[in-house]
Amino acid sequence: MKLEIHNMAGHLIRRLNQISMSIFNERMRATGHALTSVQFAAMNALHAKPGLDQASLAGVIAYDRATIGGVVDRLEGKGLVKRIVNERDRRARTITLTPEGEQILQELIPVVKRFQDEILLGLNEAERAEFLRLAAKVADAGNHLSRAPLILDRKP
């Protein structure tokens, strides 16, 4: 029996998130790496933009600023990132991938890319592209409503 919620955006988005997280976690276990999707996103961002501070890292991956420190702490504890004192502001710390972190990220990027189609099982290639286009459009339009908005360019 279909319920009214089964056709509601919020319910479907939650279910898709459950599916995505389940696949991500299963694939990480299979590689032998105990990384969360947020940790992977943080590492990916630090690869693209080495030397971000924690607040900028949170913005770039649209993650809560209040809890990004715990993500960085765990990555640092695994030896995947390091914090460096900012030369311009001795109170601030920048974050970079360690050589081990870079190596693991390069190993995992193809793994994560391979299972993206599985997350959107049931859609053909054109439908997947359209889904991603529409999902990005909705996320961009509602970005200002998020408790952790995506911030690509931080103004000094």
PDB file of N, CA, C and O in Angstrom, residues 96-139:
ATOM      1  N   THR A  96      45.983  20.214   5.372  1.00  0.00           N
ATOM      2  CA  THR A  96      46.435  19.614   4.119  1.00  0.00           C
ATOM      3  C   THR A  96      46.407  18.098   4.253  1.00  0.00           C
ATOM      4  O   THR A  96      46.456  17.556   5.357  1.00  0.00           O
ATOM      5  N   LEU A  97      46.326  17.443   3.123  1.00  0.00           N
ATOM      6  CA  LEU A  97      46.429  15.984   3.113  1.00  0.00           C
ATOM      7  C   LEU A  97      47.879  15.593   3.380  1.00  0.00           C
ATOM      8  O   LEU A  97      48.802  16.260   2.913  1.00  0.00           O
ATOM      9  N   THR A  98      48.072  14.511   4.090  1.00  0.00           N
ATOM     10  CA  THR A  98      49.405  13.931   4.233  1.00  0.00           C
ATOM     11  C   THR A  98      49.677  13.106   2.973  1.00  0.00           C
ATOM     12  O   THR A  98      48.738  12.815   2.204  1.00  0.00           O
ATOM     13  N   PRO A  99      50.916  12.701   2.742  1.00  0.00           N
ATOM     14  CA  PRO A  99      51.168  11.806   1.598  1.00  0.00           C
ATOM     15  C   PRO A  99      50.314  10.537   1.653  1.00  0.00           C
ATOM     16  O   PRO A  99      49.793  10.093   0.634  1.00  0.00           O
ATOM     17  N   GLU A 100      50.125   9.978   2.854  1.00  0.00           N
ATOM     18  CA  GLU A 100      49.268   8.794   2.993  1.00  0.00           C
ATOM     19  C   GLU A 100      47.819   9.139   2.647  1.00  0.00           C
ATOM     20  O   GLU A 100      47.134   8.368   1.967  1.00  0.00           O
ATOM     21  N   GLY A 101      47.345  10.298   3.087  1.00  0.00           N
ATOM     22  CA  GLY A 101      45.992  10.733   2.767  1.00  0.00           C
ATOM     23  C   GLY A 101      45.807  10.904   1.273  1.00  0.00           C
ATOM     24  O   GLY A 101      44.781  10.503   0.708  1.00  0.00           O
ATOM     25  N   GLU A 102      46.790  11.503   0.622  1.00  0.00           N
ATOM     26  CA  GLU A 102      46.734  11.686  -0.842  1.00  0.00           C
ATOM     27  C   GLU A 102      46.693  10.338  -1.545  1.00  0.00           C
ATOM     28  O   GLU A 102      45.914  10.136  -2.480  1.00  0.00           O
ATOM     29  N   GLN A 103      47.509   9.406  -1.084  1.00  0.00           N
ATOM     30  CA  GLN A 103      47.564   8.072  -1.697  1.00  0.00           C
ATOM     31  C   GLN A 103      46.223   7.347  -1.549  1.00  0.00           C
ATOM     32  O   GLN A 103      45.705   6.772  -2.512  1.00  0.00           O
ATOM     33  N   ILE A 104      45.653   7.390  -0.360  1.00  0.00           N
ATOM     34  CA  ILE A 104      44.370   6.723  -0.114  1.00  0.00           C
ATOM     35  C   ILE A 104      43.263   7.393  -0.927  1.00  0.00           C
ATOM     36  O   ILE A 104      42.415   6.708  -1.515  1.00  0.00           O
ATOM     37  N   LEU A 105      43.259   8.713  -0.983  1.00  0.00           N
ATOM     38  CA  LEU A 105      42.247   9.413  -1.774  1.00  0.00           C
ATOM     39  C   LEU A 105      42.331   8.988  -3.236  1.00  0.00           C
ATOM     40  O   LEU A 105      41.305   8.702  -3.861  1.00  0.00           O
ATOM     41  N   GLN A 106      43.535   8.949  -3.789  1.00  0.00           N
ATOM     42  CA  GLN A 106      43.695   8.556  -5.196  1.00  0.00           C
ATOM     43  C   GLN A 106      43.241   7.123  -5.434  1.00  0.00           C
ATOM     44  O   GLN A 106      42.726   6.801  -6.510  1.00  0.00           O
ATOM     45  N   GLU A 107      43.387   6.276  -4.434  1.00  0.00           N
ATOM     46  CA  GLU A 107      42.908   4.894  -4.522  1.00  0.00           C
ATOM     47  C   GLU A 107      41.375   4.850  -4.488  1.00  0.00           C
ATOM     48  O   GLU A 107      40.750   4.045  -5.182  1.00  0.00           O
ATOM     49  N   LEU A 108      40.771   5.726  -3.686  1.00  0.00           N
ATOM     50  CA  LEU A 108      39.322   5.669  -3.476  1.00  0.00           C
ATOM     51  C   LEU A 108      38.505   6.424  -4.513  1.00  0.00           C
ATOM     52  O   LEU A 108      37.340   6.083  -4.734  1.00  0.00           O
ATOM     53  N   ILE A 109      39.071   7.435  -5.148  1.00  0.00           N
ATOM     54  CA  ILE A 109      38.299   8.213  -6.136  1.00  0.00           C
ATOM     55  C   ILE A 109      37.694   7.309  -7.209  1.00  0.00           C
ATOM     56  O   ILE A 109      36.488   7.395  -7.477  1.00  0.00           O
ATOM     57  N   PRO A 110      38.464   6.409  -7.834  1.00  0.00           N
ATOM     58  CA  PRO A 110      37.834   5.545  -8.852  1.00  0.00           C
ATOM     59  C   PRO A 110      36.773   4.617  -8.266  1.00  0.00           C
ATOM     60  O   PRO A 110      35.777   4.317  -8.923  1.00  0.00           O
ATOM     61  N   VAL A 111      36.966   4.167  -7.033  1.00  0.00           N
ATOM     62  CA  VAL A 111      35.975   3.309  -6.372  1.00  0.00           C
ATOM     63  C   VAL A 111      34.659   4.069  -6.219  1.00  0.00           C
ATOM     64  O   VAL A 111      33.592   3.561  -6.561  1.00  0.00           O
ATOM     65  N   VAL A 112      34.748   5.298  -5.707  1.00  0.00           N
ATOM     66  CA  VAL A 112      33.546   6.109  -5.489  1.00  0.00           C
ATOM     67  C   VAL A 112      32.885   6.449  -6.827  1.00  0.00           C
ATOM     68  O   VAL A 112      31.655   6.386  -6.945  1.00  0.00           O
ATOM     69  N   LYS A 113      33.675   6.771  -7.838  1.00  0.00           N
ATOM     70  CA  LYS A 113      33.098   7.064  -9.154  1.00  0.00           C
ATOM     71  C   LYS A 113      32.364   5.860  -9.721  1.00  0.00           C
ATOM     72  O   LYS A 113      31.301   6.007 -10.337  1.00  0.00           O
ATOM     73  N   ARG A 114      32.916   4.660  -9.504  1.00  0.00           N
ATOM     74  CA  ARG A 114      32.301   3.445 -10.067  1.00  0.00           C
ATOM     75  C   ARG A 114      30.920   3.171  -9.492  1.00  0.00           C
ATOM     76  O   ARG A 114      30.057   2.640 -10.191  1.00  0.00           O
ATOM     77  N   PHE A 115      30.675   3.478  -8.223  1.00  0.00           N
ATOM     78  CA  PHE A 115      29.367   3.122  -7.666  1.00  0.00           C
ATOM     79  C   PHE A 115      28.328   4.242  -7.766  1.00  0.00           C
ATOM     80  O   PHE A 115      27.199   4.080  -7.314  1.00  0.00           O
ATOM     81  N   GLN A 116      28.645   5.342  -8.408  1.00  0.00           N
ATOM     82  CA  GLN A 116      27.653   6.415  -8.556  1.00  0.00           C
ATOM     83  C   GLN A 116      26.441   5.961  -9.351  1.00  0.00           C
ATOM     84  O   GLN A 116      25.304   6.300  -9.007  1.00  0.00           O
ATOM     85  N   ASP A 117      26.658   5.177 -10.406  1.00  0.00           N
ATOM     86  CA  ASP A 117      25.525   4.686 -11.195  1.00  0.00           C
ATOM     87  C   ASP A 117      24.649   3.744 -10.371  1.00  0.00           C
ATOM     88  O   ASP A 117      23.429   3.702 -10.551  1.00  0.00           O
ATOM     89  N   GLU A 118      25.261   2.990  -9.463  1.00  0.00           N
ATOM     90  CA  GLU A 118      24.500   2.076  -8.611  1.00  0.00           C
ATOM     91  C   GLU A 118      23.566   2.849  -7.676  1.00  0.00           C
ATOM     92  O   GLU A 118      22.470   2.385  -7.368  1.00  0.00           O
ATOM     93  N   ILE A 119      24.008   4.026  -7.231  1.00  0.00           N
ATOM     94  CA  ILE A 119      23.156   4.857  -6.374  1.00  0.00           C
ATOM     95  C   ILE A 119      21.892   5.263  -7.132  1.00  0.00           C
ATOM     96  O   ILE A 119      20.820   5.363  -6.550  1.00  0.00           O
ATOM     97  N   LEU A 120      22.025   5.458  -8.428  1.00  0.00           N
ATOM     98  CA  LEU A 120      20.881   5.871  -9.264  1.00  0.00           C
ATOM     99  C   LEU A 120      20.369   4.710 -10.115  1.00  0.00           C
ATOM    100  O   LEU A 120      19.944   4.889 -11.260  1.00  0.00           O
ATOM    101  N   LEU A 121      20.411   3.527  -9.528  1.00  0.00           N
ATOM    102  CA  LEU A 121      19.930   2.318 -10.183  1.00  0.00           C
ATOM    103  C   LEU A 121      18.524   2.548 -10.733  1.00  0.00           C
ATOM    104  O   LEU A 121      17.689   3.168 -10.088  1.00  0.00           O
ATOM    105  N   GLY A 122      18.278   2.052 -11.918  1.00  0.00           N
ATOM    106  CA  GLY A 122      16.953   2.208 -12.522  1.00  0.00           C
ATOM    107  C   GLY A 122      16.889   3.367 -13.506  1.00  0.00           C
ATOM    108  O   GLY A 122      15.911   3.489 -14.236  1.00  0.00           O
ATOM    109  N   LEU A 123      17.922   4.213 -13.508  1.00  0.00           N
ATOM    110  CA  LEU A 123      17.958   5.320 -14.467  1.00  0.00           C
ATOM    111  C   LEU A 123      18.986   5.016 -15.552  1.00  0.00           C
ATOM    112  O   LEU A 123      20.068   4.514 -15.267  1.00  0.00           O
ATOM    113  N   ASN A 124      18.624   5.344 -16.800  1.00  0.00           N
ATOM    114  CA  ASN A 124      19.612   5.187 -17.866  1.00  0.00           C
ATOM    115  C   ASN A 124      20.564   6.393 -17.829  1.00  0.00           C
ATOM    116  O   ASN A 124      20.396   7.302 -17.010  1.00  0.00           O
ATOM    117  N   GLU A 125      21.542   6.405 -18.699  1.00  0.00           N
ATOM    118  CA  GLU A 125      22.570   7.457 -18.677  1.00  0.00           C
ATOM    119  C   GLU A 125      21.975   8.856 -18.823  1.00  0.00           C
ATOM    120  O   GLU A 125      22.336   9.779 -18.092  1.00  0.00           O
ATOM    121  N   ALA A 126      21.045   9.024 -19.743  1.00  0.00           N
ATOM    122  CA  ALA A 126      20.416  10.335 -19.948  1.00  0.00           C
ATOM    123  C   ALA A 126      19.598  10.738 -18.721  1.00  0.00           C
ATOM    124  O   ALA A 126      19.615  11.907 -18.304  1.00  0.00           O
ATOM    125  N   GLU A 127      18.893   9.784 -18.139  1.00  0.00           N
ATOM    126  CA  GLU A 127      18.098  10.080 -16.949  1.00  0.00           C
ATOM    127  C   GLU A 127      18.989  10.432 -15.749  1.00  0.00           C
ATOM    128  O   GLU A 127      18.653  11.310 -14.960  1.00  0.00           O
ATOM    129  N   ARG A 128      20.127   9.738 -15.618  1.00  0.00           N
ATOM    130  CA  ARG A 128      21.059  10.061 -14.535  1.00  0.00           C
ATOM    131  C   ARG A 128      21.566  11.495 -14.687  1.00  0.00           C
ATOM    132  O   ARG A 128      21.610  12.253 -13.717  1.00  0.00           O
ATOM    133  N   ALA A 129      21.933  11.874 -15.899  1.00  0.00           N
ATOM    134  CA  ALA A 129      22.412  13.239 -16.145  1.00  0.00           C
ATOM    135  C   ALA A 129      21.318  14.252 -15.814  1.00  0.00           C
ATOM    136  O   ALA A 129      21.584  15.291 -15.195  1.00  0.00           O
ATOM    137  N   GLU A 130      20.089  13.954 -16.201  1.00  0.00           N
ATOM    138  CA  GLU A 130      18.961  14.861 -15.917  1.00  0.00           C
ATOM    139  C   GLU A 130      18.677  14.926 -14.423  1.00  0.00           C
ATOM    140  O   GLU A 130      18.418  16.001 -13.877  1.00  0.00           O
ATOM    141  N   PHE A 131      18.728  13.777 -13.741  1.00  0.00           N
ATOM    142  CA  PHE A 131      18.526  13.754 -12.294  1.00  0.00           C
ATOM    143  C   PHE A 131      19.575  14.627 -11.604  1.00  0.00           C
ATOM    144  O   PHE A 131      19.243  15.439 -10.733  1.00  0.00           O
ATOM    145  N   LEU A 132      20.834  14.470 -11.981  1.00  0.00           N
ATOM    146  CA  LEU A 132      21.908  15.250 -11.357  1.00  0.00           C
ATOM    147  C   LEU A 132      21.743  16.739 -11.649  1.00  0.00           C
ATOM    148  O   LEU A 132      21.963  17.576 -10.772  1.00  0.00           O
ATOM    149  N   ARG A 133      21.338  17.070 -12.868  1.00  0.00           N
ATOM    150  CA  ARG A 133      21.101  18.474 -13.212  1.00  0.00           C
ATOM    151  C   ARG A 133      19.991  19.061 -12.348  1.00  0.00           C
ATOM    152  O   ARG A 133      20.140  20.139 -11.764  1.00  0.00           O
ATOM    153  N   LEU A 134      18.892  18.327 -12.222  1.00  0.00           N
ATOM    154  CA  LEU A 134      17.760  18.813 -11.434  1.00  0.00           C
ATOM    155  C   LEU A 134      18.085  18.848  -9.937  1.00  0.00           C
ATOM    156  O   LEU A 134      17.707  19.796  -9.240  1.00  0.00           O
ATOM    157  N   ALA A 135      18.790  17.837  -9.438  1.00  0.00           N
ATOM    158  CA  ALA A 135      19.159  17.822  -8.020  1.00  0.00           C
ATOM    159  C   ALA A 135      20.074  19.001  -7.696  1.00  0.00           C
ATOM    160  O   ALA A 135      19.906  19.661  -6.663  1.00  0.00           O
ATOM    161  N   ALA A 136      21.025  19.302  -8.578  1.00  0.00           N
ATOM    162  CA  ALA A 136      21.915  20.451  -8.377  1.00  0.00           C
ATOM    163  C   ALA A 136      21.119  21.755  -8.419  1.00  0.00           C
ATOM    164  O   ALA A 136      21.363  22.671  -7.618  1.00  0.00           O
ATOM    165  N   LYS A 137      20.152  21.836  -9.321  1.00  0.00           N
ATOM    166  CA  LYS A 137      19.321  23.042  -9.425  1.00  0.00           C
ATOM    167  C   LYS A 137      18.542  23.268  -8.134  1.00  0.00           C
ATOM    168  O   LYS A 137      18.482  24.394  -7.614  1.00  0.00           O
ATOM    169  N   VAL A 138      17.945  22.214  -7.599  1.00  0.00           N
ATOM    170  CA  VAL A 138      17.181  22.321  -6.353  1.00  0.00           C
ATOM    171  C   VAL A 138      18.111  22.667  -5.188  1.00  0.00           C
ATOM    172  O   VAL A 138      17.793  23.528  -4.362  1.00  0.00           O
ATOM    173  N   ALA A 139      19.272  21.999  -5.120  1.00  0.00           N
ATOM    174  CA  ALA A 139      20.225  22.278  -4.035  1.00  0.00           C
ATOM    175  C   ALA A 139      20.728  23.715  -4.104  1.00  0.00           C
ATOM    176  O   ALA A 139      20.832  24.397  -3.074  1.00  0.00           O
TER     177      ALA A 139
END
